[in-house]
Amino acid sequence: RMLVLPLRAEPLEGVILVLDQEEPTTEDLAFGAMVGAQVSSALQRWQAQMTQRATAAAAERVQLARDLHDGVLQFLAGAAIQLEGRLRAGNLPVAAKVRMMGLRQALTDEQKELRAFITAMRPARPNETPVALGLDDELEDLADHLSRYWNMTVTAEVAPDLKALTDLAYD
């Protein structure tokens, strides 16, 4: 014999099974109802926390995307425009022109990569499956790429709390 206690915590539903139950008494049923209600309440709180964490992670991603777009991406665009203007002005040795054209192309490539990164960070649309994005991994990849490309040290650090929020957003 067993005692079956229903659980309901939208959108979750389930049961608690109490096995090897002798003949259930009225007290067992009342106690079971209380336990079921407490577990249901705990599940609702857990669901609310997961929703809150996912919302916070999405807000952090949107803010980071805005910051990258308004800061780094605009700086790259401005630098590319300045290089283009200098190249058009002329009066440069051939070696300098070749180097500046390489830098202009590097800036264009970085802009494309950064735009792709920003696009990947956008929140999923209602009927879209979210793409798992490890923010710390993506930023580290970007830093490595910039380090190699520009021959300088670039590091990326993500606070542990932000990493946890990001990871939970996709569970």
PDB file of C-alpha atoms in Angstrom:
ATOM      1  CA  ARG A   1       0.000   0.000   0.000  1.00  0.00           C
ATOM      2  CA  MET A   2       1.036   3.578  -0.488  1.00  0.00           C
ATOM      3  CA  LEU A   3      -0.111   7.102   0.122  1.00  0.00           C
ATOM      4  CA  VAL A   4      -0.208   9.329  -2.997  1.00  0.00           C
ATOM      5  CA  LEU A   5       0.094  13.076  -2.387  1.00  0.00           C
ATOM      6  CA  PRO A   6      -0.578  15.352  -5.369  1.00  0.00           C
ATOM      7  CA  LEU A   7       1.667  18.349  -6.063  1.00  0.00           C
ATOM      8  CA  ARG A   8       0.701  21.360  -8.147  1.00  0.00           C
ATOM      9  CA  ALA A   9       2.968  24.303  -8.799  1.00  0.00           C
ATOM     10  CA  GLU A  10       2.153  25.736 -12.224  1.00  0.00           C
ATOM     11  CA  PRO A  11       3.469  24.677 -14.670  1.00  0.00           C
ATOM     12  CA  LEU A  12       4.760  21.705 -12.659  1.00  0.00           C
ATOM     13  CA  GLU A  13       2.639  18.822 -11.465  1.00  0.00           C
ATOM     14  CA  GLY A  14       3.617  15.620  -9.732  1.00  0.00           C
ATOM     15  CA  VAL A  15       3.036  13.285  -6.829  1.00  0.00           C
ATOM     16  CA  ILE A  16       4.807  12.227  -3.676  1.00  0.00           C
ATOM     17  CA  LEU A  17       4.587   8.487  -3.053  1.00  0.00           C
ATOM     18  CA  VAL A  18       4.805   7.273   0.531  1.00  0.00           C
ATOM     19  CA  LEU A  19       5.490   3.547   0.187  1.00  0.00           C
ATOM     20  CA  ASP A  20       4.809   0.723   2.629  1.00  0.00           C
ATOM     21  CA  GLN A  21       2.028   2.708   4.213  1.00  0.00           C
ATOM     22  CA  GLU A  22      -0.107   0.719   6.592  1.00  0.00           C
ATOM     23  CA  GLU A  23      -3.766   1.521   6.591  1.00  0.00           C
ATOM     24  CA  PRO A  24      -3.706   5.358   6.239  1.00  0.00           C
ATOM     25  CA  THR A  25      -5.344   7.196   9.090  1.00  0.00           C
ATOM     26  CA  THR A  26      -7.076  10.551   8.988  1.00  0.00           C
ATOM     27  CA  GLU A  27      -3.957  12.059  10.581  1.00  0.00           C
ATOM     28  CA  ASP A  28      -1.771  10.536   7.835  1.00  0.00           C
ATOM     29  CA  LEU A  29      -3.982  12.074   5.179  1.00  0.00           C
ATOM     30  CA  ALA A  30      -4.005  15.475   6.904  1.00  0.00           C
ATOM     31  CA  PHE A  31      -0.227  15.354   7.389  1.00  0.00           C
ATOM     32  CA  GLY A  32       0.218  14.278   3.759  1.00  0.00           C
ATOM     33  CA  ALA A  33      -1.935  17.188   2.578  1.00  0.00           C
ATOM     34  CA  MET A  34       0.214  19.617   4.597  1.00  0.00           C
ATOM     35  CA  VAL A  35       3.449  18.127   3.249  1.00  0.00           C
ATOM     36  CA  GLY A  36       2.088  18.235  -0.314  1.00  0.00           C
ATOM     37  CA  ALA A  37       1.094  21.889   0.121  1.00  0.00           C
ATOM     38  CA  GLN A  38       4.533  22.788   1.501  1.00  0.00           C
ATOM     39  CA  VAL A  39       6.350  21.010  -1.314  1.00  0.00           C
ATOM     40  CA  SER A  40       4.064  22.683  -3.876  1.00  0.00           C
ATOM     41  CA  SER A  41       4.807  26.064  -2.301  1.00  0.00           C
ATOM     42  CA  ALA A  42       8.556  25.356  -2.362  1.00  0.00           C
ATOM     43  CA  LEU A  43       8.326  24.392  -6.047  1.00  0.00           C
ATOM     44  CA  GLN A  44       6.465  27.628  -6.834  1.00  0.00           C
ATOM     45  CA  ARG A  45       9.159  29.659  -5.066  1.00  0.00           C
ATOM     46  CA  TRP A  46      11.850  27.763  -6.964  1.00  0.00           C
ATOM     47  CA  GLN A  47      10.059  28.397 -10.281  1.00  0.00           C
ATOM     48  CA  ALA A  48       9.779  32.118  -9.454  1.00  0.00           C
ATOM     49  CA  GLN A  49      13.504  32.278  -8.590  1.00  0.00           C
ATOM     50  CA  MET A  50      14.454  30.576 -11.862  1.00  0.00           C
ATOM     51  CA  THR A  51      12.273  33.025 -13.794  1.00  0.00           C
ATOM     52  CA  GLN A  52      13.806  35.958 -11.912  1.00  0.00           C
ATOM     53  CA  ARG A  53      17.356  34.708 -12.586  1.00  0.00           C
ATOM     54  CA  ALA A  54      16.635  34.176 -16.274  1.00  0.00           C
ATOM     55  CA  THR A  55      15.180  37.688 -16.493  1.00  0.00           C
ATOM     56  CA  ALA A  56      18.214  39.164 -14.729  1.00  0.00           C
ATOM     57  CA  ALA A  57      20.582  37.282 -17.042  1.00  0.00           C
ATOM     58  CA  ALA A  58      18.704  38.514 -20.114  1.00  0.00           C
ATOM     59  CA  ALA A  59      18.854  42.092 -18.820  1.00  0.00           C
ATOM     60  CA  GLU A  60      22.627  41.758 -18.240  1.00  0.00           C
ATOM     61  CA  ARG A  61      23.139  40.428 -21.776  1.00  0.00           C
ATOM     62  CA  VAL A  62      21.103  43.277 -23.267  1.00  0.00           C
ATOM     63  CA  GLN A  63      23.043  45.865 -21.248  1.00  0.00           C
ATOM     64  CA  LEU A  64      26.387  44.365 -22.230  1.00  0.00           C
ATOM     65  CA  ALA A  65      25.336  44.303 -25.897  1.00  0.00           C
ATOM     66  CA  ARG A  66      24.330  47.973 -25.680  1.00  0.00           C
ATOM     67  CA  ASP A  67      27.591  48.895 -23.994  1.00  0.00           C
ATOM     68  CA  LEU A  68      29.625  47.064 -26.629  1.00  0.00           C
ATOM     69  CA  HIS A  69      27.611  48.616 -29.440  1.00  0.00           C
ATOM     70  CA  ASP A  70      27.728  52.134 -28.052  1.00  0.00           C
ATOM     71  CA  GLY A  71      31.354  51.957 -26.954  1.00  0.00           C
ATOM     72  CA  VAL A  72      33.719  49.525 -28.597  1.00  0.00           C
ATOM     73  CA  LEU A  73      31.856  49.151 -31.882  1.00  0.00           C
ATOM     74  CA  GLN A  74      31.539  52.920 -32.321  1.00  0.00           C
ATOM     75  CA  PHE A  75      35.217  53.358 -31.516  1.00  0.00           C
ATOM     76  CA  LEU A  76      36.160  50.752 -34.147  1.00  0.00           C
ATOM     77  CA  ALA A  77      33.946  52.498 -36.709  1.00  0.00           C
ATOM     78  CA  GLY A  78      35.507  55.868 -35.909  1.00  0.00           C
ATOM     79  CA  ALA A  79      39.028  54.478 -36.175  1.00  0.00           C
ATOM     80  CA  ALA A  80      38.198  52.887 -39.542  1.00  0.00           C
ATOM     81  CA  ILE A  81      36.826  56.205 -40.830  1.00  0.00           C
ATOM     82  CA  GLN A  82      39.963  58.037 -39.703  1.00  0.00           C
ATOM     83  CA  LEU A  83      42.177  55.488 -41.422  1.00  0.00           C
ATOM     84  CA  GLU A  84      40.112  55.756 -44.586  1.00  0.00           C
ATOM     85  CA  GLY A  85      40.436  59.547 -44.525  1.00  0.00           C
ATOM     86  CA  ARG A  86      44.187  59.352 -44.046  1.00  0.00           C
ATOM     87  CA  LEU A  87      44.509  56.848 -46.881  1.00  0.00           C
ATOM     88  CA  ARG A  88      42.539  59.118 -49.231  1.00  0.00           C
ATOM     89  CA  ALA A  89      44.638  62.133 -48.265  1.00  0.00           C
ATOM     90  CA  GLY A  90      47.644  60.549 -49.936  1.00  0.00           C
ATOM     91  CA  ASN A  91      51.242  61.660 -49.324  1.00  0.00           C
ATOM     92  CA  LEU A  92      52.022  58.283 -47.722  1.00  0.00           C
ATOM     93  CA  PRO A  93      54.828  55.891 -48.589  1.00  0.00           C
ATOM     94  CA  VAL A  94      53.655  52.631 -50.152  1.00  0.00           C
ATOM     95  CA  ALA A  95      54.629  50.570 -47.083  1.00  0.00           C
ATOM     96  CA  ALA A  96      52.572  52.852 -44.829  1.00  0.00           C
ATOM     97  CA  LYS A  97      49.576  52.626 -47.174  1.00  0.00           C
ATOM     98  CA  VAL A  98      49.791  48.830 -47.193  1.00  0.00           C
ATOM     99  CA  ARG A  99      49.994  48.748 -43.398  1.00  0.00           C
ATOM    100  CA  MET A 100      47.075  51.184 -43.023  1.00  0.00           C
ATOM    101  CA  MET A 101      44.970  49.178 -45.469  1.00  0.00           C
ATOM    102  CA  GLY A 102      45.705  46.092 -43.371  1.00  0.00           C
ATOM    103  CA  LEU A 103      44.647  47.961 -40.234  1.00  0.00           C
ATOM    104  CA  ARG A 104      41.474  49.180 -41.931  1.00  0.00           C
ATOM    105  CA  GLN A 105      40.634  45.589 -42.909  1.00  0.00           C
ATOM    106  CA  ALA A 106      41.395  44.421 -39.365  1.00  0.00           C
ATOM    107  CA  LEU A 107      39.005  47.029 -37.979  1.00  0.00           C
ATOM    108  CA  THR A 108      36.306  45.931 -40.432  1.00  0.00           C
ATOM    109  CA  ASP A 109      36.798  42.278 -39.439  1.00  0.00           C
ATOM    110  CA  GLU A 110      36.610  43.160 -35.743  1.00  0.00           C
ATOM    111  CA  GLN A 111      33.413  45.130 -36.314  1.00  0.00           C
ATOM    112  CA  LYS A 112      31.843  42.123 -38.043  1.00  0.00           C
ATOM    113  CA  GLU A 113      32.865  39.784 -35.225  1.00  0.00           C
ATOM    114  CA  LEU A 114      31.625  42.175 -32.569  1.00  0.00           C
ATOM    115  CA  ARG A 115      28.305  42.622 -34.381  1.00  0.00           C
ATOM    116  CA  ALA A 116      27.907  38.830 -34.546  1.00  0.00           C
ATOM    117  CA  PHE A 117      28.670  38.601 -30.826  1.00  0.00           C
ATOM    118  CA  ILE A 118      26.133  41.335 -30.039  1.00  0.00           C
ATOM    119  CA  THR A 119      23.513  39.629 -32.214  1.00  0.00           C
ATOM    120  CA  ALA A 120      24.097  36.328 -30.415  1.00  0.00           C
ATOM    121  CA  MET A 121      23.494  38.090 -27.091  1.00  0.00           C
ATOM    122  CA  ARG A 122      20.085  39.440 -28.039  1.00  0.00           C
ATOM    123  CA  PRO A 123      17.163  37.870 -26.200  1.00  0.00           C
ATOM    124  CA  ALA A 124      15.372  35.032 -27.948  1.00  0.00           C
ATOM    125  CA  ARG A 125      12.133  35.908 -29.682  1.00  0.00           C
ATOM    126  CA  PRO A 126       8.978  34.290 -28.251  1.00  0.00           C
ATOM    127  CA  ASN A 127       8.933  31.290 -30.641  1.00  0.00           C
ATOM    128  CA  GLU A 128      12.711  30.926 -30.779  1.00  0.00           C
ATOM    129  CA  THR A 129      14.781  28.437 -28.825  1.00  0.00           C
ATOM    130  CA  PRO A 130      17.461  30.317 -26.869  1.00  0.00           C
ATOM    131  CA  VAL A 131      21.026  29.656 -27.929  1.00  0.00           C
ATOM    132  CA  ALA A 132      23.235  28.558 -25.055  1.00  0.00           C
ATOM    133  CA  LEU A 133      25.776  31.303 -24.679  1.00  0.00           C
ATOM    134  CA  GLY A 134      28.519  31.021 -22.094  1.00  0.00           C
ATOM    135  CA  LEU A 135      29.201  34.711 -21.618  1.00  0.00           C
ATOM    136  CA  ASP A 136      32.555  34.139 -19.956  1.00  0.00           C
ATOM    137  CA  ASP A 137      33.672  31.782 -22.754  1.00  0.00           C
ATOM    138  CA  GLU A 138      32.520  34.157 -25.491  1.00  0.00           C
ATOM    139  CA  LEU A 139      34.286  37.132 -23.912  1.00  0.00           C
ATOM    140  CA  GLU A 140      37.432  35.086 -23.371  1.00  0.00           C
ATOM    141  CA  ASP A 141      37.382  34.031 -27.044  1.00  0.00           C
ATOM    142  CA  LEU A 142      36.954  37.652 -28.076  1.00  0.00           C
ATOM    143  CA  ALA A 143      39.833  38.727 -25.818  1.00  0.00           C
ATOM    144  CA  ASP A 144      42.088  35.979 -27.228  1.00  0.00           C
ATOM    145  CA  HIS A 145      41.210  36.998 -30.757  1.00  0.00           C
ATOM    146  CA  LEU A 146      41.939  40.657 -30.055  1.00  0.00           C
ATOM    147  CA  SER A 147      45.203  39.735 -28.322  1.00  0.00           C
ATOM    148  CA  ARG A 148      46.427  37.764 -31.321  1.00  0.00           C
ATOM    149  CA  TYR A 149      45.190  40.244 -33.905  1.00  0.00           C
ATOM    150  CA  TRP A 150      46.537  43.389 -32.275  1.00  0.00           C
ATOM    151  CA  ASN A 151      49.606  41.802 -30.659  1.00  0.00           C
ATOM    152  CA  MET A 152      48.667  43.087 -27.223  1.00  0.00           C
ATOM    153  CA  THR A 153      47.333  41.647 -23.979  1.00  0.00           C
ATOM    154  CA  VAL A 154      43.531  41.684 -23.697  1.00  0.00           C
ATOM    155  CA  THR A 155      41.784  39.927 -20.818  1.00  0.00           C
ATOM    156  CA  ALA A 156      38.126  39.301 -20.029  1.00  0.00           C
ATOM    157  CA  GLU A 157      36.760  38.569 -16.600  1.00  0.00           C
ATOM    158  CA  VAL A 158      33.169  37.762 -15.698  1.00  0.00           C
ATOM    159  CA  ALA A 159      32.088  38.091 -12.083  1.00  0.00           C
ATOM    160  CA  PRO A 160      31.024  34.713 -10.624  1.00  0.00           C
ATOM    161  CA  ASP A 161      27.483  35.992  -9.970  1.00  0.00           C
ATOM    162  CA  LEU A 162      27.060  37.044 -13.597  1.00  0.00           C
ATOM    163  CA  LYS A 163      28.375  33.668 -14.784  1.00  0.00           C
ATOM    164  CA  ALA A 164      25.832  31.870 -12.594  1.00  0.00           C
ATOM    165  CA  LEU A 165      23.004  34.034 -13.879  1.00  0.00           C
ATOM    166  CA  THR A 166      24.045  33.405 -17.459  1.00  0.00           C
ATOM    167  CA  ASP A 167      24.272  29.648 -16.957  1.00  0.00           C
ATOM    168  CA  LEU A 168      20.906  29.461 -15.217  1.00  0.00           C
ATOM    169  CA  ALA A 169      19.203  31.356 -18.006  1.00  0.00           C
ATOM    170  CA  TYR A 170      19.534  28.360 -20.295  1.00  0.00           C
ATOM    171  CA  ASP A 171      18.755  25.491 -17.896  1.00  0.00           C
TER     172      ASP A 171
END
